[in-house]
Short mmCIF file of C-alpha atoms in Angstrom, two decimals:
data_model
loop_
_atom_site.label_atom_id
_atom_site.label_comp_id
_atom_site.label_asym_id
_atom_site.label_seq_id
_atom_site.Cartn_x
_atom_site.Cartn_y
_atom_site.Cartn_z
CA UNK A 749 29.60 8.26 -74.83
CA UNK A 750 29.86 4.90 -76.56
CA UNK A 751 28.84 2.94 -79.45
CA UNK A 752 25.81 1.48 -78.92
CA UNK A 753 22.76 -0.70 -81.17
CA UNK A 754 19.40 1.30 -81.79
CA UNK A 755 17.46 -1.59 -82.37
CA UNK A 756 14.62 -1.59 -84.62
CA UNK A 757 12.36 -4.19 -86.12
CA UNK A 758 10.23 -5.54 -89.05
CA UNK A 759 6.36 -5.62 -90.33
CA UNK A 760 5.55 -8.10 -92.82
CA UNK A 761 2.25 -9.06 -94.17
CA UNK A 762 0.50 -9.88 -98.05
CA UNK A 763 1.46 -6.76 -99.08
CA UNK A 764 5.37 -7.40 -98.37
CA UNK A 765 7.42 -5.96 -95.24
CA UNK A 766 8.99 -2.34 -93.76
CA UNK A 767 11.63 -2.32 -91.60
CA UNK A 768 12.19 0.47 -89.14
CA UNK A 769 14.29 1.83 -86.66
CA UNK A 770 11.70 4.40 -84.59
CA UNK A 771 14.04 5.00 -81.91
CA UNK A 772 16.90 6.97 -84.37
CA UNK A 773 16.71 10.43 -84.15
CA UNK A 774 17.41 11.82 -86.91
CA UNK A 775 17.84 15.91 -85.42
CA UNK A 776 21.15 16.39 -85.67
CA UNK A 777 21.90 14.66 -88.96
CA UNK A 778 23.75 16.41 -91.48
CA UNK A 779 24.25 14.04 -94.37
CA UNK A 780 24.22 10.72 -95.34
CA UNK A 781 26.46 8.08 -97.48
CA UNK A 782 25.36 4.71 -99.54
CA UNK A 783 28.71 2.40 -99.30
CA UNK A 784 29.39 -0.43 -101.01
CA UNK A 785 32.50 -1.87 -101.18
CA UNK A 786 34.08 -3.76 -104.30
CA UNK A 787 34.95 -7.03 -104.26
CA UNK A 788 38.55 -7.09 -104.68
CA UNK A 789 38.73 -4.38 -101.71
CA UNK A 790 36.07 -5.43 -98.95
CA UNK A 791 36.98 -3.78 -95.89
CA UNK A 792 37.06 0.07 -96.27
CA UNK A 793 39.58 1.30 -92.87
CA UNK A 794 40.05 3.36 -90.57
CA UNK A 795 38.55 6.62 -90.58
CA UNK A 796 38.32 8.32 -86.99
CA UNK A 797 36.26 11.16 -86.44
CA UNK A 798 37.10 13.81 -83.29
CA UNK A 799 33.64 15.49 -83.94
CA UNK A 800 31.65 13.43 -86.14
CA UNK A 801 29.22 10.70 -84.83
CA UNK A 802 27.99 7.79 -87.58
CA UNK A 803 25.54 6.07 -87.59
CA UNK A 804 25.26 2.74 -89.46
CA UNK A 805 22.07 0.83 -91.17
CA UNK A 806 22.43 -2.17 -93.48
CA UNK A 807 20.37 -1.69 -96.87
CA UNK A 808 21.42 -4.86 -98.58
CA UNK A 809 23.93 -8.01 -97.73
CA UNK A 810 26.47 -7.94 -94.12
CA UNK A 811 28.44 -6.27 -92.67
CA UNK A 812 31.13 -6.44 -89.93
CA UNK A 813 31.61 -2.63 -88.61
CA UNK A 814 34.85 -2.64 -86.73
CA UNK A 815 35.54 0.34 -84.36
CA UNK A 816 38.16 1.29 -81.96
CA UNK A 817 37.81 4.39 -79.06
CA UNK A 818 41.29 6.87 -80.20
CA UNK A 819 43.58 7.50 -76.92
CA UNK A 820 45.98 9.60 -78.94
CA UNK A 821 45.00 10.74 -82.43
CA UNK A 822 48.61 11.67 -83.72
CA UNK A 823 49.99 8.09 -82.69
CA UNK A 824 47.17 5.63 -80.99
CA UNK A 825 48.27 2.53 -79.45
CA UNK A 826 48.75 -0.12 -81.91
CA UNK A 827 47.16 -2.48 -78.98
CA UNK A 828 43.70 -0.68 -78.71
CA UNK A 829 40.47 -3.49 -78.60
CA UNK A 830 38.23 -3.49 -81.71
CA UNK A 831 35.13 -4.14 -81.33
CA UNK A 832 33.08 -5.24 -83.84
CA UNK A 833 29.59 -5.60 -84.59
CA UNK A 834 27.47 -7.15 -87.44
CA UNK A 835 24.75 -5.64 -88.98
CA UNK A 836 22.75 -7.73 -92.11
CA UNK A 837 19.77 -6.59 -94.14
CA UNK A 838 17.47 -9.12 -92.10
CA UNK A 839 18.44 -6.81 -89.00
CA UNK A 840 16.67 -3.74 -88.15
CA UNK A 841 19.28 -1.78 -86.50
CA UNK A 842 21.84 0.81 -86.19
CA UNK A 843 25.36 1.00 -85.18
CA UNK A 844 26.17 4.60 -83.22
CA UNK A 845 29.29 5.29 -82.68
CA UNK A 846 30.16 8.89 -81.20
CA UNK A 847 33.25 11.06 -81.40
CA UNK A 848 36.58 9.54 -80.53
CA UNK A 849 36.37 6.50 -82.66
CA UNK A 850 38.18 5.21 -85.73
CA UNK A 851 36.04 2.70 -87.45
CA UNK A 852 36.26 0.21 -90.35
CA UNK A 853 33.46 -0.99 -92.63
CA UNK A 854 33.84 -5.14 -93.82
CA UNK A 855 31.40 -6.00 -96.14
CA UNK A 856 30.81 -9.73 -95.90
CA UNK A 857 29.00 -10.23 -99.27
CA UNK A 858 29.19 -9.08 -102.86
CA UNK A 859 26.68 -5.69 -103.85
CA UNK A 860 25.94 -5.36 -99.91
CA UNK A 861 25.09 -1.45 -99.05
CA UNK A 862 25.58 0.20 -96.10
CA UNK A 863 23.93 3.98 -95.35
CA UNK A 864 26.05 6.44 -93.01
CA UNK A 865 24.13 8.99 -91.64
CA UNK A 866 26.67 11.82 -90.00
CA UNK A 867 26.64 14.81 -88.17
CA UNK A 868 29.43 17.42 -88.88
CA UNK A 869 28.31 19.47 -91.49
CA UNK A 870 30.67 19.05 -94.91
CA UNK A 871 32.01 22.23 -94.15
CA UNK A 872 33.73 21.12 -90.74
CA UNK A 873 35.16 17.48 -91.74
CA UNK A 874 38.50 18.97 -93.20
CA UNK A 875 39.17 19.41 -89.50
CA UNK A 876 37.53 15.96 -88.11
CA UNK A 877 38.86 13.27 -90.57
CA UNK A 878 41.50 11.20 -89.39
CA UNK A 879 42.86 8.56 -91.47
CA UNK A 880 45.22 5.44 -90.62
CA UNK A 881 46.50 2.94 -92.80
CA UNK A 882 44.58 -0.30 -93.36
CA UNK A 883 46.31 -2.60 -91.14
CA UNK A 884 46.98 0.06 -88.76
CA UNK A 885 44.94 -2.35 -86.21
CA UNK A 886 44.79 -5.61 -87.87
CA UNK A 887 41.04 -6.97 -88.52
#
């Protein structure tokens, strides 16, 4: 599988406006997470998940969600591609990204909020997390 956008959309009338993302299923869902990254550390990276999928919705501000696909997870390739995509609070989407990926969250404005919705129960991420240093693959 690979990352994809669930795109969504926006109502707005008098009474103000509700974004929405209808085509997210939310069944196997597990837990979620609010980021926000401070100021004097914007880009939160890498995190790789063997099991876990995330899925990404801007709440407030932009970001730049940065993700690479693992080919060894003991010692990747220094030279995978990132791929990035950008995700604002004027959007209505998601970023998916399955198993197998490392990813690394940029927030391109002060106070913006990101929500991570994630599979693996809490119980099983001991044994999914994989963590590499910041400028493991240069953003």
């Amino acid at each position: 599988m690979k990352p994809k956008v669930i795109q969504g959309s926006k109502f707005e009338d008098r009474r103000g406006s509700i974004s929405f993302v209808n085509d997210f299923n939310f069944s196997d869902i597990e837990r979620f997470y609010i980021i926000n990254n401070s100021k004097e550390n914007p880009i939160r990276a890498w995190q790789g998940h063997k099991l876990d999928t995330k899925n990404f919705y801007c709440l407030s501000g932009s970001f730049k969600i940065h993700f690479v696909k693992i080919d060894n997870w003991e010692n990747p390739s220094k030279n995978l591609i990132i791929e990035t995509i950008l995700v604002s609070e004027s959007d209505s989407k998601i970023v998916h990204i399955p198993a197998g990926y490392a990813n690394a969250i940029e927030s391109l404005e002060e106070n913006s909020k990101l929500i991570s919705f994630s599979t693996l129960p809490l119980a099983n991420v001991s044994e999914d997390d994989v963590r590499y240093p910041s400028d493991y693959w240069p953003i």
